[in-house]
CSV table of C-alpha atoms in Angstrom, one decimal:
chain,number,residue,atom,x,y,z
A,1,GLU,CA,-95.1,-1.4,-14.1
A,2,SER,CA,-97.4,-3.3,-11.3
A,3,VAL,CA,-101.4,-2.2,-11.1
A,4,PRO,CA,-101.4,-0.8,-7.9
A,5,SER,CA,-104.2,-3.1,-5.2
A,6,ALA,CA,-107.2,-1.8,-3.5
A,7,LYS,CA,-105.6,-1.1,-0.6
A,8,GLN,CA,-102.6,1.2,-1.9
A,9,LYS,CA,-105.8,2.9,-4.7
A,10,VAL,CA,-107.3,3.7,-1.3
A,11,TYR,CA,-104.6,5.3,0.4
A,12,GLN,CA,-103.6,7.0,-3.0
A,13,SER,CA,-106.9,8.9,-2.9
A,14,MET,CA,-107.0,10.2,0.7
A,15,PHE,CA,-103.0,11.1,-0.1
A,16,GLU,CA,-104.5,13.3,-2.5
A,17,HIS,CA,-107.2,14.5,-1.1
A,18,MET,CA,-105.4,15.2,2.0
A,19,GLY,CA,-103.2,17.3,-0.6
A,20,LEU,CA,-99.9,15.4,0.5
A,21,GLY,CA,-98.5,14.0,-3.0
A,22,ASP,CA,-97.7,10.2,-3.9
A,23,HIS,CA,-96.2,7.5,-0.8
A,24,THR,CA,-92.9,8.9,-1.1
A,25,VAL,CA,-94.2,12.4,0.0
A,26,VAL,CA,-95.9,11.2,2.5
A,27,ALA,CA,-93.5,8.6,4.1
A,28,ASN,CA,-90.5,12.3,3.7
A,29,LEU,CA,-92.8,13.6,5.5
A,30,ILE,CA,-93.0,10.7,8.7
A,31,VAL,CA,-89.5,10.3,9.0
A,32,THR,CA,-88.8,14.1,8.4
A,33,LYS,CA,-91.2,14.2,11.7
A,34,ILE,CA,-89.3,11.2,13.4
A,35,GLY,CA,-85.9,12.8,12.7
A,36,LYS,CA,-87.4,16.5,14.1
A,37,ASN,CA,-88.8,14.3,17.4
A,38,LEU,CA,-85.3,12.6,18.0
A,39,LYS,CA,-83.7,16.0,17.9
A,40,PHE,CA,-85.9,18.5,19.7
A,41,TRP,CA,-87.6,16.0,22.6
A,42,PRO,CA,-84.7,14.2,24.1
A,43,ASP,CA,-86.0,14.1,27.3
A,44,GLU,CA,-89.5,13.0,26.5
A,45,GLU,CA,-89.0,9.5,27.0
A,46,ASP,CA,-92.5,8.2,25.3
A,47,ILE,CA,-91.8,10.6,22.1
A,48,VAL,CA,-88.7,8.8,21.8
A,49,ALA,CA,-89.6,5.7,22.6
A,50,LYS,CA,-92.5,5.4,20.0
A,51,THR,CA,-90.9,7.7,17.4
A,52,LEU,CA,-88.0,4.6,17.1
A,53,GLU,CA,-90.6,2.0,17.3
A,54,LEU,CA,-92.2,3.8,14.1
A,55,LEU,CA,-88.7,3.4,12.6
A,56,THR,CA,-87.9,0.1,13.4
A,57,ASP,CA,-91.5,-0.9,11.9
A,58,MET,CA,-90.5,0.9,8.6
A,59,ALA,CA,-86.7,-0.4,8.3
A,60,GLY,CA,-88.0,-4.3,9.1
A,61,GLY,CA,-90.5,-3.6,5.6
A,62,TYR,CA,-89.2,-4.7,2.6
A,63,SER,CA,-90.9,-2.0,1.0
A,64,SER,CA,-90.8,0.3,3.2
A,65,SER,CA,-87.0,-0.1,3.5
A,66,LYS,CA,-86.1,0.3,0.0
A,67,LEU,CA,-87.8,3.8,0.2
A,68,LEU,CA,-86.0,5.0,3.3
A,69,LEU,CA,-82.9,4.7,1.7
A,70,THR,CA,-83.9,7.5,-0.7
A,71,LEU,CA,-84.7,9.6,1.6
A,72,ASP,CA,-82.5,12.3,2.8
A,73,THR,CA,-83.6,12.7,6.6
A,74,VAL,CA,-82.1,8.8,6.5
A,75,LYS,CA,-79.4,10.0,5.1
A,76,TYR,CA,-78.8,12.6,6.9
A,77,LEU,CA,-79.7,10.4,10.2
A,78,ALA,CA,-77.0,7.7,9.0
A,79,ARG,CA,-74.2,10.8,8.5
A,80,HIS,CA,-75.1,12.0,11.8
A,81,HIS,CA,-76.0,9.8,14.5
A,82,THR,CA,-74.1,11.3,17.7
A,83,GLU,CA,-74.8,13.2,20.8
A,84,ASP,CA,-74.3,16.9,19.6
A,85,GLU,CA,-76.7,16.2,16.5
A,86,PHE,CA,-79.0,14.3,18.9
A,87,PRO,CA,-78.9,15.0,22.6
A,88,PHE,CA,-81.7,11.9,23.1
A,89,LEU,CA,-78.1,10.0,22.6
A,90,THR,CA,-76.9,11.3,26.1
A,91,VAL,CA,-79.7,10.5,28.0
A,92,SER,CA,-77.9,7.3,30.3
A,93,SER,CA,-80.9,5.8,31.7
A,94,ASN,CA,-82.1,4.7,28.6
A,95,ARG,CA,-81.2,1.8,25.9
A,96,HIS,CA,-82.3,3.6,22.7
A,97,ARG,CA,-78.8,4.4,21.2
A,98,THR,CA,-78.9,0.8,20.9
A,99,THR,CA,-81.9,0.9,18.8
A,100,PHE,CA,-81.3,4.0,17.0
A,101,HIS,CA,-78.0,2.1,15.7
A,102,ALA,CA,-79.6,-1.0,15.3
A,103,ILE,CA,-81.8,0.3,12.8
A,104,LEU,CA,-79.9,2.5,10.9
A,105,THR,CA,-76.9,-0.5,10.5
A,106,ARG,CA,-79.8,-2.3,9.1
A,107,LEU,CA,-80.6,0.1,6.5
A,108,LEU,CA,-77.3,0.5,5.3
A,109,LEU,CA,-76.8,-3.3,5.2
A,110,SER,CA,-79.7,-4.3,3.4
A,111,PRO,CA,-79.1,-4.2,-0.4
A,112,ASN,CA,-77.1,-1.5,-1.8
A,113,GLY,CA,-77.8,0.5,1.3
A,114,GLU,CA,-74.6,1.8,1.1
A,115,GLU,CA,-74.4,2.6,-2.0
A,116,LYS,CA,-78.3,4.5,-2.1
A,117,LEU,CA,-77.0,6.3,1.1
A,118,GLY,CA,-73.5,7.1,0.0
A,119,LEU,CA,-72.3,6.8,3.1
A,120,SER,CA,-69.9,3.0,3.4
A,121,PHE,CA,-69.6,1.0,6.7
A,122,ASP,CA,-66.3,2.4,7.8
A,123,GLU,CA,-67.6,6.0,7.8
A,124,PHE,CA,-70.7,5.3,9.7
A,125,MET,CA,-68.5,3.3,12.2
A,126,GLU,CA,-66.4,6.6,12.5
A,127,PRO,CA,-67.6,8.7,15.4
A,128,ILE,CA,-67.5,5.1,17.1
A,129,VAL,CA,-63.9,3.8,16.6
A,130,ASN,CA,-63.0,8.2,17.5
A,131,SER,CA,-64.5,7.4,21.1
A,132,MET,CA,-62.8,4.3,21.2
A,133,VAL,CA,-59.6,5.8,20.3
A,134,GLN,CA,-59.8,8.8,22.8
A,135,MET,CA,-60.7,6.7,25.8
A,136,GLY,CA,-58.1,3.6,24.8
A,137,ALA,CA,-56.1,6.3,24.6
A,138,LEU,CA,-56.6,7.4,28.6
A,139,ASP,CA,-54.4,5.8,31.4
A,140,SER,CA,-56.5,3.7,34.4
A,141,SER,CA,-56.7,6.8,36.7
A,142,GLN,CA,-58.2,8.7,33.7
A,143,LEU,CA,-60.4,6.1,32.2
A,144,ARG,CA,-61.9,5.2,35.4
A,145,SER,CA,-62.6,8.4,35.9
A,146,GLU,CA,-66.6,10.1,36.3
A,147,ALA,CA,-65.5,11.9,32.5
A,148,ALA,CA,-65.1,8.5,31.3
A,149,ARG,CA,-68.4,7.0,32.4
A,150,LEU,CA,-70.8,7.9,30.0
A,151,PRO,CA,-68.8,7.9,27.2
A,152,LEU,CA,-68.2,4.4,27.5
A,153,ILE,CA,-71.5,3.1,28.3
A,154,GLY,CA,-72.3,5.1,24.6
A,155,VAL,CA,-70.2,3.1,23.0
A,156,PHE,CA,-70.6,-0.1,24.2
A,157,ARG,CA,-74.8,0.8,23.5
A,158,ASP,CA,-73.9,1.8,20.1
A,159,LEU,CA,-71.8,-0.8,19.4
A,160,ARG,CA,-74.1,-3.3,20.8
A,161,GLY,CA,-76.9,-1.9,18.4
A,162,VAL,CA,-74.5,-2.5,15.2
A,163,ALA,CA,-74.0,-5.9,15.9
A,164,GLN,CA,-77.7,-6.8,16.6
A,165,SER,CA,-78.3,-5.8,13.1
A,166,LEU,CA,-75.5,-8.3,11.8
A,167,HIS,CA,-76.8,-11.1,10.2
A,168,ASN,CA,-74.3,-13.1,8.1
A,169,ARG,CA,-70.8,-14.1,7.7
A,170,ARG,CA,-69.6,-10.8,5.2
A,171,THR,CA,-70.9,-7.9,7.8
A,172,PHE,CA,-69.7,-9.8,10.9
A,173,GLY,CA,-66.6,-9.4,9.7
A,174,MET,CA,-67.1,-5.9,9.0
A,175,LEU,CA,-67.0,-5.0,12.5
A,176,PHE,CA,-64.6,-7.6,13.4
A,177,ASP,CA,-62.0,-6.2,11.5
A,178,ILE,CA,-62.5,-2.8,13.1
A,179,LEU,CA,-62.3,-4.3,16.5
A,180,GLU,CA,-59.5,-6.5,16.3
A,181,PRO,CA,-57.1,-6.2,17.3
A,182,ARG,CA,-56.4,-2.3,17.9
A,183,HIS,CA,-59.6,-1.7,20.1
A,184,THR,CA,-60.8,-5.8,21.8
A,185,PRO,CA,-57.6,-4.7,25.0
A,186,LEU,CA,-60.0,-1.7,25.6
A,187,PHE,CA,-62.7,-4.3,26.4
A,188,ALA,CA,-60.7,-5.6,29.4
A,189,LYS,CA,-59.5,-3.1,30.7
A,190,VAL,CA,-63.0,-1.2,31.2
A,191,ALA,CA,-64.1,-4.9,33.0
A,192,ASP,CA,-60.9,-4.5,35.2
A,193,LEU,CA,-61.6,-0.8,36.4
A,194,TRP,CA,-65.5,-0.4,36.5
A,195,TYR,CA,-65.7,-4.2,37.7
A,196,ASP,CA,-68.0,-2.6,40.3
A,197,GLN,CA,-70.1,-0.3,38.3
A,198,PRO,CA,-73.2,-1.6,36.9
A,199,ASP,CA,-74.1,0.7,34.8
A,200,VAL,CA,-70.6,0.2,33.0
A,201,MET,CA,-70.3,-3.0,33.1
A,202,ILE,CA,-74.0,-4.4,31.9
A,203,SER,CA,-73.2,-2.7,28.8
A,204,LEU,CA,-70.0,-3.6,28.3
A,205,LEU,CA,-71.3,-7.7,29.1
A,206,ARG,CA,-74.5,-6.7,26.3
A,207,PHE,CA,-72.5,-6.0,23.7
A,208,MET,CA,-70.2,-8.9,24.0
A,209,GLN,CA,-73.1,-10.8,24.8
A,210,GLU,CA,-74.3,-9.6,21.2
A,211,PHE,CA,-70.9,-9.5,19.6
A,212,CYS,CA,-69.5,-13.3,20.3
A,213,HIS,CA,-73.4,-14.7,19.6
A,214,ASN,CA,-73.2,-16.8,16.6
A,215,LYS,CA,-77.1,-16.5,15.7
A,216,ALA,CA,-77.5,-17.7,11.7
A,217,ASN,CA,-73.7,-18.9,11.8
A,218,ARG,CA,-72.5,-15.3,11.3
A,219,VAL,CA,-68.8,-16.0,13.1
A,220,ASN,CA,-67.5,-18.2,10.5
A,221,PHE,CA,-63.9,-17.8,9.4
A,222,ASP,CA,-61.7,-18.8,6.6
A,223,GLN,CA,-60.4,-22.6,8.2
A,224,SER,CA,-57.0,-20.8,8.0
A,225,SER,CA,-58.0,-17.7,9.9
A,226,PRO,CA,-57.4,-17.7,13.4
A,227,ASN,CA,-60.0,-15.2,14.3
A,228,GLY,CA,-62.0,-17.7,16.0
A,229,ILE,CA,-59.8,-18.1,18.6
A,230,LEU,CA,-58.7,-14.0,18.8
A,231,LEU,CA,-62.2,-13.4,19.4
A,232,PHE,CA,-62.4,-16.0,22.2
A,233,ARG,CA,-59.2,-14.4,23.6
A,234,ALA,CA,-61.3,-11.0,23.8
A,235,THR,CA,-64.1,-12.4,25.4
A,236,SER,CA,-62.2,-14.7,27.6
A,237,ASP,CA,-60.1,-11.6,28.5
A,238,VAL,CA,-63.3,-9.4,29.7
A,239,VAL,CA,-64.8,-11.9,31.7
A,240,CYS,CA,-61.6,-12.9,33.6
A,241,ALA,CA,-61.1,-9.4,34.1
A,242,PHE,CA,-64.4,-8.4,35.7
A,243,GLY,CA,-64.6,-12.4,37.2
A,244,ARG,CA,-61.3,-11.8,39.5
A,245,LYS,CA,-62.5,-8.5,40.9
A,246,ILE,CA,-66.6,-9.1,41.7
A,247,LEU,CA,-65.3,-11.8,43.6
A,248,THR,CA,-63.2,-10.1,45.8
A,249,THR,CA,-66.5,-8.3,46.5
A,250,GLY,CA,-68.8,-9.1,49.6
A,251,ALA,CA,-72.6,-7.8,49.9
A,252,PRO,CA,-73.1,-4.3,49.2
A,253,PRO,CA,-73.1,-2.2,51.7
A,254,ASN,CA,-76.6,-0.3,53.4
A,255,GLY,CA,-78.9,-3.5,52.3
A,256,GLY,CA,-78.3,-2.3,48.7
A,257,ASP,CA,-79.7,-4.5,46.0
A,258,LEU,CA,-77.7,-7.8,45.7
A,259,TYR,CA,-78.6,-9.0,42.1
A,260,LYS,CA,-78.7,-5.7,40.5
A,261,LEU,CA,-75.2,-4.7,42.0
A,262,LYS,CA,-73.7,-8.1,42.0
A,263,TYR,CA,-75.5,-10.7,40.9
A,264,LYS,CA,-76.4,-9.2,37.6
A,265,GLY,CA,-72.9,-9.2,36.2
A,266,MET,CA,-71.9,-12.4,37.0
A,267,SER,CA,-74.9,-13.9,35.5
A,268,ILE,CA,-74.5,-11.8,31.6
A,269,ALA,CA,-70.6,-12.9,32.2
A,270,LEU,CA,-71.6,-16.4,32.6
A,271,SER,CA,-74.1,-15.8,29.3
A,272,VAL,CA,-71.1,-14.3,27.4
A,273,LEU,CA,-68.9,-17.0,28.0
A,274,ASN,CA,-71.5,-19.6,27.3
A,275,SER,CA,-72.4,-17.8,24.1
A,276,ALA,CA,-68.3,-18.6,23.2
A,277,LEU,CA,-68.2,-21.6,24.4
A,278,GLY,CA,-71.4,-23.0,22.3
A,279,GLY,CA,-70.6,-21.0,18.9
A,280,ASN,CA,-68.6,-23.5,16.9
A,281,TYR,CA,-66.2,-21.2,16.3
A,282,VAL,CA,-63.2,-22.1,18.2
A,283,CYS,CA,-61.2,-25.4,17.9
A,284,PHE,CA,-60.7,-25.9,21.9
A,285,GLY,CA,-58.1,-28.4,21.9
A,286,VAL,CA,-55.6,-25.6,20.4
A,287,PHE,CA,-55.1,-23.8,23.9
A,288,ALA,CA,-53.9,-26.9,25.6
A,289,LEU,CA,-51.9,-27.5,22.6
A,290,TYR,CA,-50.0,-24.8,22.5
A,291,ASN,CA,-50.0,-23.7,25.9
A,292,ASP,CA,-52.6,-20.6,25.8
A,293,PRO,CA,-54.4,-20.1,29.1
A,294,ALA,CA,-57.1,-18.3,27.8
A,295,LEU,CA,-59.8,-21.1,27.8
A,296,ASP,CA,-58.2,-22.7,31.1
A,297,ASN,CA,-58.6,-19.2,32.7
A,298,ALA,CA,-61.9,-18.2,31.3
A,299,LEU,CA,-63.5,-21.8,32.7
A,300,ASP,CA,-61.6,-21.6,35.7
A,301,ILE,CA,-63.3,-18.2,36.7
A,302,SER,CA,-66.8,-18.4,35.6
A,303,LEU,CA,-67.1,-21.4,37.7
A,304,GLN,CA,-65.7,-19.6,40.4
A,305,MET,CA,-68.3,-17.3,40.2
A,306,ALA,CA,-71.3,-20.1,39.0
A,307,LEU,CA,-70.0,-21.6,42.8
A,308,GLY,CA,-69.4,-18.4,44.3
A,309,ILE,CA,-73.2,-17.7,44.7
A,310,PRO,CA,-75.1,-19.8,47.2
A,311,LEU,CA,-77.4,-22.3,45.8
A,312,GLU,CA,-80.3,-20.7,47.3
A,313,HIS,CA,-79.9,-17.3,45.3
A,314,VAL,CA,-79.4,-18.8,42.3
A,315,ILE,CA,-82.3,-20.5,42.4
A,316,SER,CA,-84.0,-16.9,43.4
A,317,PHE,CA,-83.1,-15.3,40.2
A,318,PRO,CA,-84.4,-17.2,37.0
A,319,LYS,CA,-81.8,-15.3,34.7
A,320,LEU,CA,-78.9,-15.9,37.0
A,321,SER,CA,-80.4,-19.9,37.1
A,322,LYS,CA,-80.3,-20.2,33.3
A,323,SER,CA,-77.0,-18.7,33.2
A,324,VAL,CA,-74.9,-20.8,35.8
A,325,PHE,CA,-76.9,-24.2,34.8
A,326,GLY,CA,-75.5,-23.1,30.9
A,327,PHE,CA,-72.4,-23.0,31.8
A,328,ILE,CA,-72.6,-26.3,34.3
A,329,GLU,CA,-74.0,-27.8,31.2
A,330,ILE,CA,-71.5,-27.1,28.6
A,331,MET,CA,-68.6,-27.8,31.0
A,332,PHE,CA,-70.2,-31.2,30.5
A,333,LYS,CA,-70.6,-31.4,27.5
A,334,ASN,CA,-67.7,-29.9,25.8
A,335,HIS,CA,-65.1,-29.7,28.8
A,336,ILE,CA,-65.3,-33.3,30.4
A,337,LYS,CA,-61.8,-33.4,31.2
A,338,THR,CA,-61.5,-30.0,32.8
A,339,THR,CA,-64.7,-31.0,35.2
A,340,MET,CA,-63.2,-34.2,36.1
A,341,ALA,CA,-60.2,-32.5,36.9
A,342,LEU,CA,-62.0,-30.7,39.8
A,343,GLU,CA,-61.0,-31.9,43.1
A,344,THR,CA,-63.7,-33.9,44.8
A,345,ASN,CA,-65.5,-31.9,47.1
A,346,VAL,CA,-65.7,-28.6,43.9
A,347,PHE,CA,-67.0,-31.7,41.6
A,348,MET,CA,-69.7,-32.6,44.6
A,349,GLN,CA,-70.5,-28.7,44.9
A,350,VAL,CA,-71.3,-28.7,41.3
A,351,MET,CA,-73.3,-32.0,41.3
A,352,ASN,CA,-75.5,-31.0,44.2
A,353,ALA,CA,-76.2,-28.1,42.1
A,354,VAL,CA,-77.2,-30.1,39.3
A,355,HIS,CA,-79.5,-32.5,41.9
A,356,GLU,CA,-81.2,-29.1,42.8
A,357,GLY,CA,-81.7,-27.3,39.3
A,358,LEU,CA,-83.2,-30.8,38.5
A,359,GLN,CA,-86.0,-30.4,40.6
A,360,SER,CA,-86.8,-26.5,39.7
A,361,SER,CA,-90.0,-26.1,38.6
A,362,ASP,CA,-88.7,-24.1,35.1
A,363,ALA,CA,-88.6,-26.9,32.3
A,364,THR,CA,-85.1,-25.2,31.2
A,365,ILE,CA,-83.2,-24.7,34.0
A,366,SER,CA,-84.1,-29.4,35.0
A,367,ALA,CA,-83.6,-29.7,30.9
A,368,MET,CA,-80.2,-28.3,31.5
A,369,CYS,CA,-79.4,-30.2,34.6
A,370,ALA,CA,-80.5,-33.7,33.0
A,371,ASN,CA,-78.9,-33.3,29.8
A,372,SER,CA,-75.3,-32.7,32.7
A,373,ILE,CA,-76.2,-35.3,34.1
A,374,ASP,CA,-76.8,-37.3,30.3
A,375,HIS,CA,-73.1,-36.1,29.7
A,376,LEU,CA,-71.7,-37.4,32.7
A,377,ALA,CA,-73.5,-40.9,32.8
A,378,THR,CA,-72.7,-40.9,29.0
A,379,PHE,CA,-69.1,-40.4,29.6
A,380,TYR,CA,-69.3,-43.0,32.6
A,381,PHE,CA,-70.5,-45.8,30.1
A,382,GLU,CA,-68.6,-45.3,27.3
A,383,ASN,CA,-65.1,-45.0,29.0
A,384,SER,CA,-65.9,-46.8,32.3
A,385,GLY,CA,-62.5,-49.2,32.7
A,386,LYS,CA,-60.0,-47.3,30.4
A,387,ASP,CA,-57.2,-45.9,31.3
A,388,LYS,CA,-57.6,-42.0,30.9
A,389,PRO,CA,-56.8,-39.6,33.8
A,390,GLU,CA,-60.0,-38.3,33.9
A,391,VAL,CA,-61.8,-41.5,33.9
A,392,HIS,CA,-59.5,-42.6,37.3
A,393,LYS,CA,-60.6,-38.6,38.6
A,394,LEU,CA,-64.4,-39.2,38.0
A,395,ASN,CA,-63.8,-43.1,39.8
A,396,ASN,CA,-62.1,-41.1,42.6
A,397,HIS,CA,-64.8,-38.9,42.6
A,398,LEU,CA,-67.4,-41.6,43.2
A,399,SER,CA,-65.1,-43.4,45.8
A,400,ALA,CA,-65.8,-40.5,47.7
A,401,GLN,CA,-69.6,-40.5,46.9
A,402,PRO,CA,-70.7,-43.8,46.3
A,403,ASN,CA,-74.1,-42.7,46.2
A,404,LEU,CA,-74.5,-40.2,43.7
A,405,PHE,CA,-75.6,-41.9,41.0
A,406,THR,CA,-78.3,-43.9,42.8
A,407,SER,CA,-79.8,-40.8,44.5
A,408,LEU,CA,-79.6,-39.1,41.1
A,409,THR,CA,-81.9,-42.3,39.6
A,410,ALA,CA,-83.9,-42.1,43.0
A,411,THR,CA,-84.7,-38.3,41.6
A,412,LEU,CA,-85.0,-38.5,38.0
A,413,PHE,CA,-87.6,-41.5,38.3
A,414,ASN,CA,-89.0,-40.0,41.6
A,415,LEU,CA,-89.6,-36.7,39.5
A,416,LEU,CA,-91.0,-39.2,35.9
A,417,LEU,CA,-94.0,-40.4,38.1
A,418,PHE,CA,-94.3,-38.0,40.6
A,419,GLY,CA,-93.3,-34.6,39.3
A,420,ALA,CA,-94.9,-31.7,37.9
A,421,PRO,CA,-96.1,-32.7,34.1
A,422,GLN,CA,-93.5,-29.9,32.1
A,423,ASN,CA,-90.2,-31.8,33.5
A,424,HIS,CA,-91.1,-35.1,31.8
A,425,TRP,CA,-89.5,-34.6,28.7
A,426,ALA,CA,-86.2,-33.4,30.6
A,427,VAL,CA,-85.9,-36.0,32.5
A,428,MET,CA,-86.2,-39.1,30.3
A,429,ARG,CA,-82.8,-37.8,28.3
A,430,PRO,CA,-80.1,-39.0,31.0
A,431,MET,CA,-82.2,-42.1,31.9
A,432,LEU,CA,-81.0,-45.1,30.0
A,433,SER,CA,-77.3,-43.5,30.1
A,434,LEU,CA,-78.0,-43.4,33.8
A,435,VAL,CA,-79.1,-47.1,34.1
A,436,LEU,CA,-76.2,-48.3,31.9
A,437,ALA,CA,-73.6,-46.7,33.8
A,438,SER,CA,-74.5,-48.1,37.2
A,439,GLU,CA,-77.5,-50.5,36.8
A,440,SER,CA,-76.8,-50.9,41.0
A,441,SER,CA,-78.8,-47.6,41.1
A,442,PHE,CA,-81.5,-48.9,39.1
A,443,THR,CA,-82.1,-51.9,40.8
A,444,ALA,CA,-81.7,-50.3,44.0
A,445,TYR,CA,-84.5,-47.8,43.2
A,446,ARG,CA,-86.5,-50.7,41.7
A,447,ASP,CA,-86.4,-52.8,45.3
A,448,HIS,CA,-87.3,-49.7,47.5
A,449,LEU,CA,-90.3,-48.5,45.6
A,450,MET,CA,-91.5,-52.2,45.6
A,451,SER,CA,-91.4,-52.3,49.7
A,452,THR,CA,-93.5,-49.2,49.7
A,453,GLN,CA,-96.4,-51.1,47.8
A,454,ASP,CA,-98.5,-53.9,48.8
A,455,ALA,CA,-98.9,-57.5,47.6
A,456,VAL,CA,-101.0,-56.5,44.7
A,457,ASN,CA,-99.7,-53.9,43.2
A,458,GLN,CA,-96.0,-55.4,43.7
A,459,ASN,CA,-96.8,-58.0,41.0
A,460,LEU,CA,-98.1,-54.8,38.2
A,461,LEU,CA,-95.0,-52.3,39.5
A,462,ASN,CA,-92.5,-56.1,38.1
A,463,GLU,CA,-94.7,-56.4,35.5
A,464,ALA,CA,-94.2,-52.9,34.3
A,465,PHE,CA,-90.7,-52.8,35.4
A,466,ASN,CA,-89.9,-56.0,33.0
A,467,LYS,CA,-92.0,-54.4,29.9
A,468,LEU,CA,-89.8,-51.1,30.8
A,469,LEU,CA,-86.6,-52.9,29.9
A,470,ALA,CA,-88.2,-55.6,27.6
A,471,ASP,CA,-86.1,-55.0,23.9
A,472,VAL,CA,-83.6,-52.6,25.6
A,473,SER,CA,-80.1,-53.1,24.4
A,474,ARG,CA,-76.7,-51.8,26.1
A,475,SER,CA,-75.9,-48.7,24.0
A,476,LEU,CA,-76.4,-45.3,23.6
A,477,GLU,CA,-77.4,-44.8,19.9
A,478,SER,CA,-80.7,-42.8,19.0
A,479,ALA,CA,-82.9,-45.3,18.1
A,480,ASN,CA,-82.1,-47.4,21.4
A,481,ARG,CA,-82.5,-43.8,23.1
A,482,ASP,CA,-86.2,-43.3,21.5
A,483,ARG,CA,-86.9,-46.5,22.2
A,484,PHE,CA,-86.2,-46.0,25.9
A,485,THR,CA,-88.2,-43.2,26.2
A,486,GLN,CA,-91.2,-44.0,24.5
A,487,LYS,CA,-91.3,-47.4,27.1
A,488,LEU,CA,-90.7,-44.6,29.9
A,489,THR,CA,-93.9,-43.2,28.6
A,490,ALA,CA,-95.7,-46.0,28.7
A,491,PHE,CA,-94.3,-47.2,32.5
A,492,ARG,CA,-95.3,-43.8,33.8
A,493,VAL,CA,-98.8,-43.5,32.0
A,494,SER,CA,-99.2,-47.5,33.6
A,495,THR,CA,-97.8,-47.5,37.2
A,496,ARG,CA,-99.7,-43.8,38.0
A,497,GLY,CA,-102.8,-45.6,37.6
A,498,PHE,CA,-101.8,-47.8,40.8
A,499,LEU,CA,-99.5,-46.5,42.5
A,500,THR,CA,-99.4,-45.2,46.4
A,501,LEU,CA,-97.3,-42.9,48.1
């Protein structure tokens, strides 16, 4: 048996003087107090919040979590995590249900957790599943009734907490098998009926955001399994059901909070789809191959949501900006055919948004927009001249807006030379691909910048441009990209020393 540390000896001595017994007795006292706080102080926000914070800390430690699994109070919590036993779960204004279920799930799924608690994951999920069965049995008018509001919010917050504590393929699969295919249709039905009620929709979308997030590569099914496609289809159904309805609603009456009542749900819906599109658990080519509209519907509705919000509003709300520009980046990265197939006026609306976002003071947003430009320019450079429908579409867009690459090149170089320092790495990424895609745009910017300088500076600037292009080949290989990025840094440092505005 290991020798107790000096710290352990101090605590043991303190417990003996207090007449409390060993550390297990003390831990049991603390956890019993936690249980009573949760049971008897439901309306005291501070008490419940601090109690759950303490329980979270105890469940997060390796030794303390193992100790918790042996305590009767924890076993009671795991078997009775319902509103009847713990009234704080009925308080709709807080998010403590999510935290409570995340803690219990973490303990249950820890090594030997199910065995020590005498409870399987399926048994733990029974109260939540029973609620979903009851909700699923209701017709549309009953499901949209006021009586269903709080139960729905409760179920989605519980599920979100459970999903937060699933960190590997095995545990994620356990929840997925419970929900699919029996209960996932309920999610889309709720999105269709409750689209205009933020409390219900945000709880549903927050759960979906967690559920389809492939953290720690937990969404990893067998090669022959259709589950990745089923998960995306369920996600698409929710996003489309919500998106179709919310797009038909106007501004809230009487000066209501536009972000809370409309934009917040749209922002999270886009974030949900971004997680699903970027999760690497779906082979998206399958949808077109088998004429499944789930992908096209999701992209179409999401693009309508992204472009349906005035650009100045998108820029005004940081979380909304990240969702919108994150979606646009994924469109250019993974769904270039769909992006090129857009009507020219819609495509140019997307590019205008990218152009504006590129100049954002938020480095994350400018990086997303820079990456979108890089994907577009790379596609054009690598496919220009090829007989592909998407190439012809892009050429049509460029014919209608011939100065697109020119304006992007000018903006990128201006940001590099005169912009805020935090954006430099972001704007450097697409520069090589843009220069190679449209050398005339680079030449036009170079000539324009030269014309704004006096004779001495023109010579210095010409020399700096020559150094920038020296030893740079016409390829987008990583080594060439890195070399050009280093040269851009040196170019910026040298030119800022003499350029005049």
